[in-house]
mmCIF file of C-alpha atoms in Angstrom:
data_model
loop_
_atom_site.group_PDB
_atom_site.id
_atom_site.type_symbol
_atom_site.label_atom_id
_atom_site.label_comp_id
_atom_site.label_asym_id
_atom_site.label_seq_id
_atom_site.Cartn_x
_atom_site.Cartn_y
_atom_site.Cartn_z
ATOM 1 C CA MET A 30 -9.062 -26.482 -13.227
ATOM 2 C CA GLY A 31 -8.593 -22.720 -13.578
ATOM 3 C CA LYS A 32 -5.999 -20.827 -15.598
ATOM 4 C CA ILE A 33 -3.084 -18.573 -14.754
ATOM 5 C CA ILE A 34 -2.753 -15.528 -17.019
ATOM 6 C CA CYS A 35 0.909 -14.534 -17.245
ATOM 7 C CA LEU A 36 1.375 -10.922 -18.419
ATOM 8 C CA MET A 37 4.776 -10.459 -20.002
ATOM 9 C CA GLY A 38 6.733 -7.828 -21.848
ATOM 10 C CA LYS A 39 9.757 -5.615 -21.708
ATOM 11 C CA SER A 40 10.004 -3.016 -18.956
ATOM 12 C CA SER A 41 7.706 0.016 -19.242
ATOM 13 C CA THR A 42 5.265 -1.559 -21.704
ATOM 14 C CA GLY A 43 2.368 -0.865 -19.333
ATOM 15 C CA LYS A 44 2.114 -4.272 -17.683
ATOM 16 C CA ASP A 45 1.284 -2.844 -14.238
ATOM 17 C CA THR A 46 -1.526 -0.661 -15.576
ATOM 18 C CA ILE A 47 -3.008 -3.472 -17.667
ATOM 19 C CA PHE A 48 -2.659 -5.874 -14.729
ATOM 20 C CA LYS A 49 -4.593 -3.550 -12.409
ATOM 21 C CA ARG A 50 -7.357 -2.944 -14.958
ATOM 22 C CA LEU A 51 -7.818 -6.653 -15.693
ATOM 23 C CA LEU A 52 -7.777 -7.493 -12.004
ATOM 24 C CA SER A 53 -10.508 -4.926 -11.283
ATOM 25 C CA ASP A 54 -12.689 -6.266 -14.136
ATOM 26 C CA ARG A 55 -15.359 -8.185 -12.217
ATOM 27 C CA GLY A 56 -16.542 -9.867 -15.421
ATOM 28 C CA LEU A 57 -13.235 -11.740 -15.655
ATOM 29 C CA GLY A 58 -13.169 -12.626 -11.950
ATOM 30 C CA LEU A 59 -9.376 -12.933 -11.788
ATOM 31 C CA ARG A 60 -7.404 -13.288 -8.562
ATOM 32 C CA LYS A 61 -3.887 -11.944 -8.372
ATOM 33 C CA ILE A 62 -0.739 -13.861 -7.637
ATOM 34 C CA VAL A 63 1.641 -11.667 -5.679
ATOM 35 C CA PRO A 64 5.262 -12.566 -6.500
ATOM 36 C CA TYR A 65 8.248 -12.060 -4.221
ATOM 37 C CA THR A 66 11.392 -9.977 -4.640
ATOM 38 C CA THR A 67 14.549 -9.212 -2.720
ATOM 39 C CA ARG A 68 14.984 -5.799 -4.371
ATOM 40 C CA PRO A 69 14.338 -2.626 -2.359
ATOM 41 C CA ILE A 70 10.791 -1.325 -2.256
ATOM 42 C CA ARG A 71 10.104 1.626 -4.592
ATOM 43 C CA ALA A 72 8.190 4.800 -3.794
ATOM 44 C CA GLY A 73 4.459 4.077 -3.863
ATOM 45 C CA GLU A 74 4.818 0.298 -3.501
ATOM 46 C CA ARG A 75 3.378 -1.624 -0.564
ATOM 47 C CA ASN A 76 4.514 -4.966 0.809
ATOM 48 C CA GLY A 77 2.079 -7.696 -0.218
ATOM 49 C CA VAL A 78 0.484 -5.606 -2.965
ATOM 50 C CA GLU A 79 2.934 -5.341 -5.881
ATOM 51 C CA TYR A 80 5.376 -7.833 -4.340
ATOM 52 C CA PHE A 81 6.193 -9.510 -1.081
ATOM 53 C CA PHE A 82 9.522 -7.869 -0.243
ATOM 54 C CA ARG A 83 11.850 -10.403 1.373
ATOM 55 C CA SER A 84 15.509 -10.762 2.234
ATOM 56 C CA GLU A 85 18.004 -13.060 0.556
ATOM 57 C CA GLU A 86 17.906 -15.194 3.699
ATOM 58 C CA ASP A 87 14.101 -15.555 3.376
ATOM 59 C CA PHE A 88 14.542 -16.682 -0.245
ATOM 60 C CA GLN A 89 17.170 -19.271 0.676
ATOM 61 C CA GLN A 90 14.996 -20.647 3.482
ATOM 62 C CA MET A 91 11.974 -20.990 1.148
ATOM 63 C CA LYS A 92 14.188 -22.703 -1.420
ATOM 64 C CA VAL A 93 15.411 -25.244 1.135
ATOM 65 C CA GLN A 94 11.760 -25.869 2.069
ATOM 66 C CA GLY A 95 10.972 -26.612 -1.614
ATOM 67 C CA ARG A 96 8.475 -23.746 -1.843
ATOM 68 C CA ILE A 97 9.947 -21.916 -4.868
ATOM 69 C CA ILE A 98 7.983 -22.465 -8.108
ATOM 70 C CA GLU A 99 10.212 -20.268 -10.244
ATOM 71 C CA ASP A 100 12.924 -17.700 -9.607
ATOM 72 C CA ARG A 101 15.113 -15.301 -11.512
ATOM 73 C CA GLU A 102 18.179 -13.421 -10.381
ATOM 74 C CA TYR A 103 19.522 -10.153 -11.700
ATOM 75 C CA HIS A 104 22.990 -8.829 -10.993
ATOM 76 C CA THR A 105 22.179 -5.133 -10.880
ATOM 77 C CA PHE A 106 24.243 -2.035 -10.265
ATOM 78 C CA HIS A 107 22.896 -2.207 -6.709
ATOM 79 C CA GLY A 108 23.583 -5.869 -5.993
ATOM 80 C CA LEU A 109 21.761 -9.162 -6.493
ATOM 81 C CA TRP A 110 17.983 -8.864 -6.861
ATOM 82 C CA ARG A 111 15.749 -11.920 -7.005
ATOM 83 C CA TYR A 112 12.179 -12.246 -8.232
ATOM 84 C CA PHE A 113 10.258 -15.419 -7.503
ATOM 85 C CA VAL A 114 6.900 -17.129 -7.171
ATOM 86 C CA ALA A 115 6.343 -19.379 -4.195
ATOM 87 C CA ASP A 116 3.990 -22.201 -3.393
ATOM 88 C CA ASP A 117 2.515 -20.302 -0.464
ATOM 89 C CA GLY A 118 -1.184 -21.142 -0.718
ATOM 90 C CA GLN A 119 -2.135 -18.281 -3.047
ATOM 91 C CA ILE A 120 -2.882 -20.581 -6.008
ATOM 92 C CA GLU A 121 -5.725 -23.059 -5.647
ATOM 93 C CA GLU A 122 -6.953 -25.663 -8.153
ATOM 94 C CA SER A 123 -10.128 -23.745 -8.898
ATOM 95 C CA GLY A 124 -10.287 -20.107 -9.905
ATOM 96 C CA ASN A 125 -8.460 -18.053 -12.486
ATOM 97 C CA TYR A 126 -5.360 -16.047 -11.633
ATOM 98 C CA ILE A 127 -3.271 -13.272 -13.099
ATOM 99 C CA MET A 128 0.349 -12.285 -12.548
ATOM 100 C CA ILE A 129 3.179 -10.374 -14.195
ATOM 101 C CA GLY A 130 6.170 -12.475 -15.214
ATOM 102 C CA THR A 131 8.967 -13.061 -17.679
ATOM 103 C CA LEU A 132 9.366 -15.660 -20.414
ATOM 104 C CA ASP A 133 11.349 -17.825 -17.990
ATOM 105 C CA ALA A 134 8.645 -17.458 -15.347
ATOM 106 C CA TYR A 135 6.009 -18.404 -17.919
ATOM 107 C CA ARG A 136 7.882 -21.569 -18.857
ATOM 108 C CA HIS A 137 8.466 -22.565 -15.222
ATOM 109 C CA LEU A 138 4.788 -22.019 -14.446
ATOM 110 C CA GLN A 139 3.917 -24.286 -17.392
ATOM 111 C CA ASP A 140 6.269 -26.953 -16.055
ATOM 112 C CA TYR A 141 4.808 -26.690 -12.552
ATOM 113 C CA PHE A 142 1.074 -26.369 -13.336
ATOM 114 C CA GLY A 143 0.825 -27.781 -16.886
ATOM 115 C CA GLN A 144 0.904 -26.087 -20.294
ATOM 116 C CA ASP A 145 -2.856 -25.975 -20.664
ATOM 117 C CA ARG A 146 -3.254 -24.091 -17.390
ATOM 118 C CA VAL A 147 -0.958 -21.103 -18.149
ATOM 119 C CA LEU A 148 -2.093 -18.461 -20.677
ATOM 120 C CA PRO A 149 0.559 -16.079 -22.077
ATOM 121 C CA VAL A 150 -0.266 -12.411 -22.688
ATOM 122 C CA MET A 151 2.685 -10.673 -24.388
ATOM 123 C CA ILE A 152 2.571 -6.862 -24.304
ATOM 124 C CA GLU A 153 4.751 -4.812 -26.648
ATOM 125 C CA LEU A 154 5.549 -1.135 -27.210
ATOM 126 C CA ASP A 155 7.957 0.900 -29.328
ATOM 127 C CA ASP A 156 11.389 1.098 -27.662
ATOM 128 C CA GLY A 157 11.449 4.917 -27.738
ATOM 129 C CA ASP A 158 8.122 5.102 -25.915
ATOM 130 C CA ARG A 159 9.294 2.506 -23.391
ATOM 131 C CA LEU A 160 12.492 4.411 -22.662
ATOM 132 C CA GLN A 161 10.589 7.665 -22.104
ATOM 133 C CA ARG A 162 8.125 5.938 -19.750
ATOM 134 C CA ALA A 163 10.996 4.338 -17.813
ATOM 135 C CA LEU A 164 12.778 7.684 -17.463
ATOM 136 C CA ASN A 165 9.606 9.424 -16.274
ATOM 137 C CA ARG A 166 8.992 6.690 -13.675
ATOM 138 C CA GLU A 167 12.583 6.741 -12.427
ATOM 139 C CA ARG A 168 12.536 10.536 -12.002
ATOM 140 C CA ARG A 169 9.642 10.143 -9.554
ATOM 141 C CA GLN A 170 11.727 7.941 -7.240
ATOM 142 C CA GLU A 171 13.275 9.428 -4.117
ATOM 143 C CA SER A 172 16.658 8.009 -5.192
ATOM 144 C CA PRO A 173 16.568 7.478 -8.968
ATOM 145 C CA LYS A 174 18.589 4.490 -10.171
ATOM 146 C CA TYR A 175 19.292 5.481 -13.767
ATOM 147 C CA GLU A 176 22.077 2.926 -14.215
ATOM 148 C CA GLU A 177 19.685 0.121 -13.286
ATOM 149 C CA MET A 178 17.019 1.554 -15.584
ATOM 150 C CA CYS A 179 19.477 1.441 -18.494
ATOM 151 C CA ARG A 180 20.666 -2.066 -17.584
ATOM 152 C CA ARG A 181 17.081 -3.341 -17.565
ATOM 153 C CA PHE A 182 16.296 -1.638 -20.851
ATOM 154 C CA LEU A 183 19.280 -3.274 -22.558
ATOM 155 C CA ALA A 184 18.723 -6.664 -20.892
ATOM 156 C CA ASP A 185 15.144 -6.710 -22.200
ATOM 157 C CA SER A 186 16.451 -6.989 -25.774
ATOM 158 C CA GLU A 187 18.025 -10.319 -24.896
ATOM 159 C CA ASP A 188 15.372 -11.535 -22.446
ATOM 160 C CA PHE A 189 12.562 -10.895 -24.956
ATOM 161 C CA SER A 190 14.362 -11.706 -28.195
ATOM 162 C CA GLU A 191 12.304 -13.013 -31.113
ATOM 163 C CA GLU A 192 13.958 -16.414 -30.745
ATOM 164 C CA LYS A 193 12.969 -16.692 -27.080
ATOM 165 C CA ILE A 194 9.405 -15.495 -27.670
ATOM 166 C CA LEU A 195 8.876 -17.974 -30.499
ATOM 167 C CA GLY A 196 10.718 -20.682 -28.537
ATOM 168 C CA ALA A 197 8.180 -20.258 -25.739
ATOM 169 C CA GLY A 198 5.402 -20.870 -28.269
ATOM 170 C CA ILE A 199 3.978 -17.347 -28.017
ATOM 171 C CA THR A 200 2.331 -16.225 -31.244
ATOM 172 C CA LYS A 201 -0.296 -13.745 -30.000
ATOM 173 C CA ARG A 202 0.951 -10.281 -28.997
ATOM 174 C CA PHE A 203 -0.682 -7.034 -27.945
ATOM 175 C CA VAL A 204 0.744 -3.587 -28.796
ATOM 176 C CA ASN A 205 0.102 -1.029 -26.047
ATOM 177 C CA SER A 206 0.337 2.197 -28.054
ATOM 178 C CA ASP A 207 -3.366 2.837 -27.281
ATOM 179 C CA LEU A 208 -4.217 1.586 -23.781
ATOM 180 C CA LYS A 209 -7.976 1.371 -24.274
ATOM 181 C CA LEU A 210 -7.680 -0.585 -27.524
ATOM 182 C CA CYS A 211 -4.951 -2.862 -26.170
ATOM 183 C CA LEU A 212 -6.878 -3.562 -22.975
ATOM 184 C CA GLY A 213 -10.012 -4.418 -24.947
ATOM 185 C CA GLN A 214 -8.098 -6.855 -27.150
ATOM 186 C CA ILE A 215 -6.471 -8.532 -24.153
ATOM 187 C CA ARG A 216 -9.766 -8.764 -22.301
ATOM 188 C CA ASP A 217 -11.467 -10.424 -25.296
ATOM 189 C CA TYR A 218 -8.564 -12.871 -25.628
ATOM 190 C CA ILE A 219 -8.673 -13.817 -21.941
ATOM 191 C CA GLU A 220 -12.447 -14.107 -21.859
ATOM 192 C CA TYR A 221 -12.425 -16.429 -24.886
ATOM 193 C CA SER A 222 -9.520 -18.488 -23.513
ATOM 194 C CA LEU A 223 -11.214 -19.004 -20.145
ATOM 195 C CA LYS A 224 -14.232 -20.520 -21.892
ATOM 196 C CA VAL A 225 -12.333 -23.157 -23.909
#
């Protein structure tokens, strides 16, 4: 049975960049799990690549069908946004997968697939650096949502508190102040973990 690598971390820690680099690493042979969201698509995103963008009605229908593996809801300045992973045929018994998630997503994936099948990769970065990255990204949007950026930044302190990280059993963390070094450390960790 293969493993699911769950990349986690506060917003703007570089998860998307690390995800793309690991996914393109043929030596690891990872397949991506594309999650779903009901939030609006951002500039540069494509449906089915970063997320499957769906309506609230689509989410409710999938929930009734019993196809939701895990879901989170956020009451944003722009309304209710959901993020979720669905049992939609993307994940097979064999093969190794990678996705970006939260601590709650990680725990739900463990419950659904088994603890030994889900590998946590926690990415961290200094809060000042994260805030600057978030601001730079938001400025590139056609309609910047600064209030939502600030809400997410503050919510991350609670969502990724020390108590919750330790409560999820995560002891290994990777600091992304130097992308090349961080990526190398994560790659070594994944490669070793896939062998055991």
